[in-house]
Amino acid sequence: MAAPILITGGAQRIGLALAKHFISADLPLIVTYRTRHKSVDELEASGATCIQVDFNEPDAIAQLVEKIKEQTSALRAVIHNASSWDCEKLNPDHDALFDNMMRIHAKVPYLLNMALAPLLQASNEVSDIVHITDYVAEKGSPKHVAYAASKAALDNLSRSFAAKYAPNIKVNSVSPSLIIFNEHDDEAYKTKTLQKSLMGIEPGCQEVIASIELLLNSNYITGRTLAVDGGRHLK
Ligand SMILES: NC(=O)C1=CN([C@@H]2O[C@H](COP(=O)(O)OP(=O)(O)OC[C@H]3O[C@@H](n4cnc5c(N)ncnc54)[C@H](OP(=O)(O)O)[C@@H]3O)[C@@H](O)[C@H]2O)C=CC1
Ligand SMILES: Nc1nc2c(c(=O)[nH]1)N=C([C@H](O)[C@@H](O)CO)CN2
């Protein structure tokens, strides 16, 4: 039996699509969720282990690591997906916003990578850490300043941890631009956003799934960032 894959924030959207993909491949799975969406019932019914955690809570990491160790002594991969796409316009308390962005996108992955390394090392094959970052980590974002900086920090972790954990653990980033819109996105926003990339489409979760499968199936790629952005950097 392969060691489980851990996905953070796996109860909706991209994280949920990833979870369903690995379940369909009969791979053991541990998923963290904050809000108990109906999807959690479905994931549990499919055999996934679902652990509730709000990373804003004190001691969340230590409690999560303890629960993971109760479930398994090894991990095949850790996919850092949990994220909060927050912005300065909606958060006038910029001090709190910056701390919140850095916590969920950089501190949580850092602390989990440090704590879960022994389980990743115990995998009977080369294991993986995947950080899901964002195109704006490279370019910056005037409307999501703290968010973009925190994703840049997350991207940098890929290089440090790749050097720290090689050769038993590979560490990479997947850096998407638009993958899927949000329900509240209006047509004007969608039109403007689609025009930002060369491909001009809303590609869907399969693009991230395929990118992560590429990384998990490689025996050689580590310390790198896989851009999944429709050529946005060339517009
Ligand atoms: N969607 C897109 O087009 C793009 C996505 N990305 C990145 O891809 C990843 C997935 O994106 P998407 O599916 O849209 O993500 P979502 O915005 O849907 O968030 C994913 C999950 O993160 C969870 N989460 C947020 N804060 C916390 C917290 N404090 N503790 C625990 N869980 C938390 C949310 O839980 P809850 O359900 O309780 O809110 C949610 O289920 C993210 O890292 C995102 O930044 C990058 C570029 C484009
Ligand atoms: N946690 C999230 N991060 C991001 C989201 C999202 O919905 N949740 N969405 C985007 C946008 O799609 C952007 O890439 C294009 O406008 C970015 N990050």
Coordinates of C-alpha atoms and ligand atoms in Angstrom, one line a residue:
M1 CA 0.0 0.0 0.0
A2 CA 1.4 3.4 -1.0
A3 CA 1.8 6.0 1.8
P4 CA -1.0 8.6 1.7
I5 CA -1.0 12.0 0.0
L6 CA -1.8 15.0 2.2
I7 CA -3.8 17.9 0.6
T8 CA -4.5 21.0 2.7
G9 CA -7.7 22.9 1.9
G10 CA -9.2 20.0 0.0
A11 CA -12.9 20.5 0.6
Q12 CA -13.6 22.8 -2.4
R13 CA -12.5 23.9 -5.9
I14 CA -8.9 23.0 -6.9
G15 CA -8.1 21.1 -3.6
L16 CA -11.3 19.0 -4.0
A17 CA -10.6 18.3 -7.6
L18 CA -7.1 17.1 -6.6
A19 CA -8.6 14.9 -3.9
K20 CA -11.1 13.3 -6.2
H21 CA -8.4 12.7 -8.8
F22 CA -6.2 10.8 -6.3
I23 CA -9.2 8.9 -4.9
S24 CA -10.1 7.8 -8.5
A25 CA -6.5 6.5 -8.8
D26 CA -7.0 4.5 -5.6
L27 CA -4.3 6.4 -3.8
P28 CA -4.7 6.8 0.0
L29 CA -5.5 10.4 0.9
I30 CA -5.5 12.7 3.9
V31 CA -7.4 16.0 3.4
T32 CA -7.6 19.0 5.7
Y33 CA -10.6 21.2 5.7
R34 CA -11.7 24.3 7.6
T35 CA -15.4 24.5 6.8
R36 CA -17.3 21.2 6.7
H37 CA -18.6 21.5 3.2
K38 CA -20.9 18.6 1.9
S39 CA -17.9 17.5 -0.1
V40 CA -16.2 16.3 3.2
D41 CA -19.0 13.7 3.6
E42 CA -18.4 12.5 0.1
L43 CA -14.6 12.3 0.5
E44 CA -15.0 10.3 3.7
A45 CA -17.4 8.0 2.1
S46 CA -14.8 7.4 -0.6
G47 CA -12.2 6.4 2.0
A48 CA -10.3 9.7 2.5
T49 CA -9.2 10.7 6.0
C50 CA -10.5 14.2 6.5
I51 CA -9.1 16.3 9.3
Q52 CA -10.7 19.7 10.4
V53 CA -8.2 22.5 10.9
D54 CA -8.3 26.2 10.9
F55 CA -4.7 27.3 10.4
N56 CA -5.5 30.6 12.1
E57 CA -6.1 28.8 15.4
P58 CA -3.2 28.7 17.9
D59 CA -1.6 25.2 18.1
A60 CA -3.3 24.2 14.8
I61 CA -0.1 22.9 13.3
A62 CA 0.9 20.8 16.3
Q63 CA -2.6 19.3 16.6
L64 CA -2.7 18.5 12.9
V65 CA 0.7 16.8 12.9
E66 CA -0.4 14.7 15.8
K67 CA -3.6 13.6 14.1
I68 CA -1.6 12.8 10.9
K69 CA 0.8 10.7 12.9
E70 CA -2.1 8.8 14.4
Q71 CA -3.2 8.0 10.8
T72 CA 0.1 7.1 9.2
S73 CA 3.9 6.6 9.7
A74 CA 4.7 7.7 6.1
L75 CA 3.6 10.2 3.5
R76 CA 3.9 10.0 -0.3
A77 CA 3.4 13.7 -0.8
V78 CA 2.2 16.9 0.8
I79 CA 0.3 19.4 -1.4
H80 CA 0.0 22.9 0.1
N81 CA -3.2 24.1 -1.4
A82 CA -5.0 26.0 1.4
S83 CA -5.1 29.7 0.7
S84 CA -6.9 32.9 1.3
W85 CA -7.1 35.3 -1.7
D86 CA -7.5 38.4 0.4
C87 CA -6.8 42.0 -0.6
E88 CA -6.1 45.5 0.8
K89 CA -9.4 46.9 -0.4
L90 CA -11.4 44.6 1.8
N91 CA -9.0 44.7 4.7
P92 CA -8.0 48.2 6.0
D93 CA -6.1 46.5 8.9
H94 CA -3.0 46.0 6.7
D95 CA -1.0 44.7 9.7
A96 CA -3.4 41.9 10.3
L97 CA -3.8 41.2 6.5
F98 CA -0.1 40.9 6.0
D99 CA 0.3 38.5 9.0
N100 CA -2.7 36.4 7.8
M101 CA -1.3 36.1 4.3
M102 CA 2.1 35.2 5.5
R103 CA 0.7 32.7 7.9
I104 CA -1.5 30.7 5.6
H105 CA 0.8 30.9 2.5
A106 CA 4.3 30.7 4.0
K107 CA 4.4 29.9 7.8
V108 CA 1.9 27.0 7.6
P109 CA 3.7 25.3 4.7
Y110 CA 7.1 26.0 6.4
L111 CA 6.1 24.5 9.7
L112 CA 4.3 21.5 8.2
N113 CA 7.4 20.8 5.9
M114 CA 9.6 20.9 9.0
A115 CA 7.3 18.7 11.1
L116 CA 6.3 16.2 8.4
A117 CA 9.8 15.6 6.9
P118 CA 10.3 12.3 8.9
L119 CA 7.0 10.9 7.4
L120 CA 8.0 12.0 3.9
Q121 CA 11.5 10.4 4.4
A122 CA 9.7 7.1 5.6
S123 CA 8.0 6.8 2.2
N124 CA 9.1 3.6 0.3
E125 CA 9.7 5.8 -2.8
V126 CA 11.0 9.3 -3.4
S127 CA 8.3 11.7 -1.9
D128 CA 7.2 15.1 -2.9
I129 CA 6.2 18.5 -1.5
V130 CA 4.2 20.7 -3.8
H131 CA 3.6 24.4 -3.1
I132 CA 0.7 25.9 -5.0
T133 CA 1.7 29.5 -5.5
D134 CA 0.5 32.0 -8.0
Y135 CA 1.7 33.8 -11.1
V136 CA 1.6 37.1 -9.1
A137 CA 4.5 35.8 -6.9
E138 CA 6.7 36.6 -9.9
K139 CA 5.0 39.8 -11.1
G140 CA 3.5 41.3 -8.0
S141 CA -0.1 42.5 -7.7
P142 CA -1.1 46.1 -6.8
K143 CA -4.6 44.9 -5.7
H144 CA -3.3 41.9 -3.7
V145 CA 0.0 43.2 -2.3
A146 CA 0.3 41.1 0.8
Y147 CA -1.1 38.0 -0.9
A148 CA 1.4 38.2 -3.7
A149 CA 4.3 38.7 -1.3
S150 CA 3.3 35.7 0.7
K151 CA 3.0 33.6 -2.4
A152 CA 6.6 34.7 -3.4
A153 CA 7.7 33.6 0.1
L154 CA 6.0 30.2 -0.5
D155 CA 7.7 29.9 -3.9
N156 CA 11.1 30.6 -2.3
L157 CA 10.5 27.8 0.2
S158 CA 10.6 25.3 -2.7
R159 CA 14.3 26.1 -3.4
S160 CA 15.4 26.0 0.2
F161 CA 13.5 22.8 1.0
A162 CA 14.6 21.1 -2.2
A163 CA 18.2 21.6 -1.2
K164 CA 17.5 20.6 2.4
Y165 CA 15.6 17.4 1.7
A166 CA 17.2 16.0 -1.5
P167 CA 17.4 13.3 -2.6
N168 CA 14.6 11.5 -0.7
I169 CA 12.1 14.4 -1.0
K170 CA 11.5 16.5 -4.1
V171 CA 10.1 20.0 -3.5
N172 CA 8.5 22.2 -6.3
S173 CA 6.0 24.9 -6.9
V174 CA 3.0 24.9 -9.2
S175 CA 2.3 28.6 -10.1
P176 CA -1.1 29.1 -11.7
S177 CA -2.7 32.2 -13.0
L178 CA -6.5 31.9 -13.7
I179 CA -7.6 28.3 -13.2
I180 CA -11.3 28.7 -12.2
F181 CA -13.4 31.7 -11.5
N182 CA -15.3 32.3 -8.3
E183 CA -19.1 32.2 -8.2
H184 CA -19.3 35.9 -7.4
D185 CA -17.1 36.9 -10.4
D186 CA -19.2 39.1 -12.8
E187 CA -19.0 39.0 -16.6
A188 CA -17.0 42.2 -16.8
Y189 CA -14.3 40.8 -14.5
K190 CA -14.3 37.5 -16.4
T191 CA -13.8 39.2 -19.7
K192 CA -11.0 41.4 -18.4
T193 CA -9.3 38.4 -16.7
L194 CA -9.5 36.1 -19.8
Q195 CA -7.8 38.9 -21.8
K196 CA -4.7 38.8 -19.5
S197 CA -3.3 35.5 -20.9
L198 CA -2.3 34.5 -24.4
M199 CA -4.6 31.4 -24.3
G200 CA -7.6 33.5 -23.1
I201 CA -9.4 30.6 -21.4
E202 CA -10.6 29.5 -17.9
P203 CA -8.7 26.2 -18.1
G204 CA -10.2 24.4 -15.2
C205 CA -8.7 22.3 -12.4
Q206 CA -7.4 19.6 -14.7
E207 CA -4.4 21.9 -15.6
V208 CA -3.3 21.9 -12.0
I209 CA -3.9 18.2 -11.6
A210 CA -1.8 17.4 -14.7
S211 CA 1.0 19.6 -13.5
I212 CA 1.1 18.0 -10.1
E213 CA 1.0 14.5 -11.6
L214 CA 4.0 15.5 -13.8
L215 CA 6.0 16.5 -10.7
L216 CA 5.0 13.4 -8.7
N217 CA 6.0 11.1 -11.6
S218 CA 9.3 12.8 -12.2
N219 CA 12.5 11.3 -10.6
Y220 CA 14.5 14.4 -11.3
I221 CA 12.6 17.7 -11.2
T222 CA 13.2 19.5 -7.8
G223 CA 13.5 23.1 -6.6
R224 CA 11.6 24.4 -9.6
T225 CA 8.4 26.3 -10.4
L226 CA 6.0 25.0 -12.9
A227 CA 4.1 27.9 -14.4
V228 CA 0.5 27.1 -15.4
D229 CA -0.5 30.5 -16.7
G230 CA -1.6 30.5 -20.3
G231 CA 1.3 32.6 -21.4
R232 CA 0.2 35.5 -19.2
H233 CA 3.8 36.6 -18.8
L234 CA 4.0 37.4 -22.6
K235 CA 0.8 39.6 -22.8
Ligands
LIG1 N1 -8.6 29.6 -8.4 C1 -7.7 30.1 -9.2 O1 -7.9 30.4 -10.4 C2 -6.3 30.2 -8.7 C3 -5.8 29.5 -7.6 N2 -4.5 29.7 -7.2 C4 -4.1 28.9 -6.0 O2 -4.5 27.6 -6.1 C5 -4.9 27.1 -4.8 C6 -6.4 26.6 -4.8 O3 -7.2 27.7 -5.3 P1 -8.8 27.7 -5.0 O4 -9.3 26.3 -5.1 O5 -9.4 28.8 -5.7 O6 -8.7 28.0 -3.4 P2 -9.9 28.6 -2.4 O7 -9.9 30.1 -2.4 O8 -11.1 27.9 -2.8 O9 -9.3 28.1 -1.0 C7 -8.9 26.7 -0.8 C8 -9.2 26.3 0.6 O10 -8.3 26.9 1.5 C9 -9.0 26.9 2.8 N3 -8.5 27.8 3.8 C10 -8.4 29.1 3.7 N4 -7.9 29.7 4.8 C11 -7.7 28.6 5.7 C12 -7.3 28.5 7.0 N5 -7.0 29.6 7.7 N6 -7.2 27.3 7.6 C13 -7.6 26.2 6.9 N7 -8.0 26.2 5.6 C14 -8.1 27.4 5.0 C15 -10.4 27.2 2.4 O11 -11.3 26.7 3.5 P3 -12.8 27.2 3.6 O12 -13.5 26.2 2.6 O13 -13.2 27.0 5.0 O14 -12.9 28.6 3.1 C16 -10.6 26.6 1.1 O15 -11.4 25.4 1.1 C17 -4.7 28.2 -3.8 O16 -3.4 28.1 -3.2 C18 -4.7 29.5 -4.7 O17 -4.0 30.6 -4.2 C19 -3.6 30.4 -7.8 C20 -4.0 31.1 -9.0 C21 -5.3 31.0 -9.5
LIG2 N1 -7.0 31.1 -2.7 C1 -7.3 31.6 -3.9 N2 -6.3 32.2 -4.6 C2 -6.6 32.7 -5.8 C3 -7.9 32.7 -6.3 C4 -8.9 32.0 -5.6 O1 -10.1 32.0 -6.0 N3 -8.6 31.6 -4.4 N4 -8.2 33.2 -7.6 C5 -7.3 33.8 -8.3 C6 -7.7 34.4 -9.6 O2 -8.3 33.4 -10.5 C7 -6.6 35.1 -10.4 O3 -5.6 34.1 -10.7 C8 -7.1 35.6 -11.7 O4 -8.0 36.7 -11.5 C9 -5.9 34.0 -7.8 N5 -5.6 33.3 -6.6

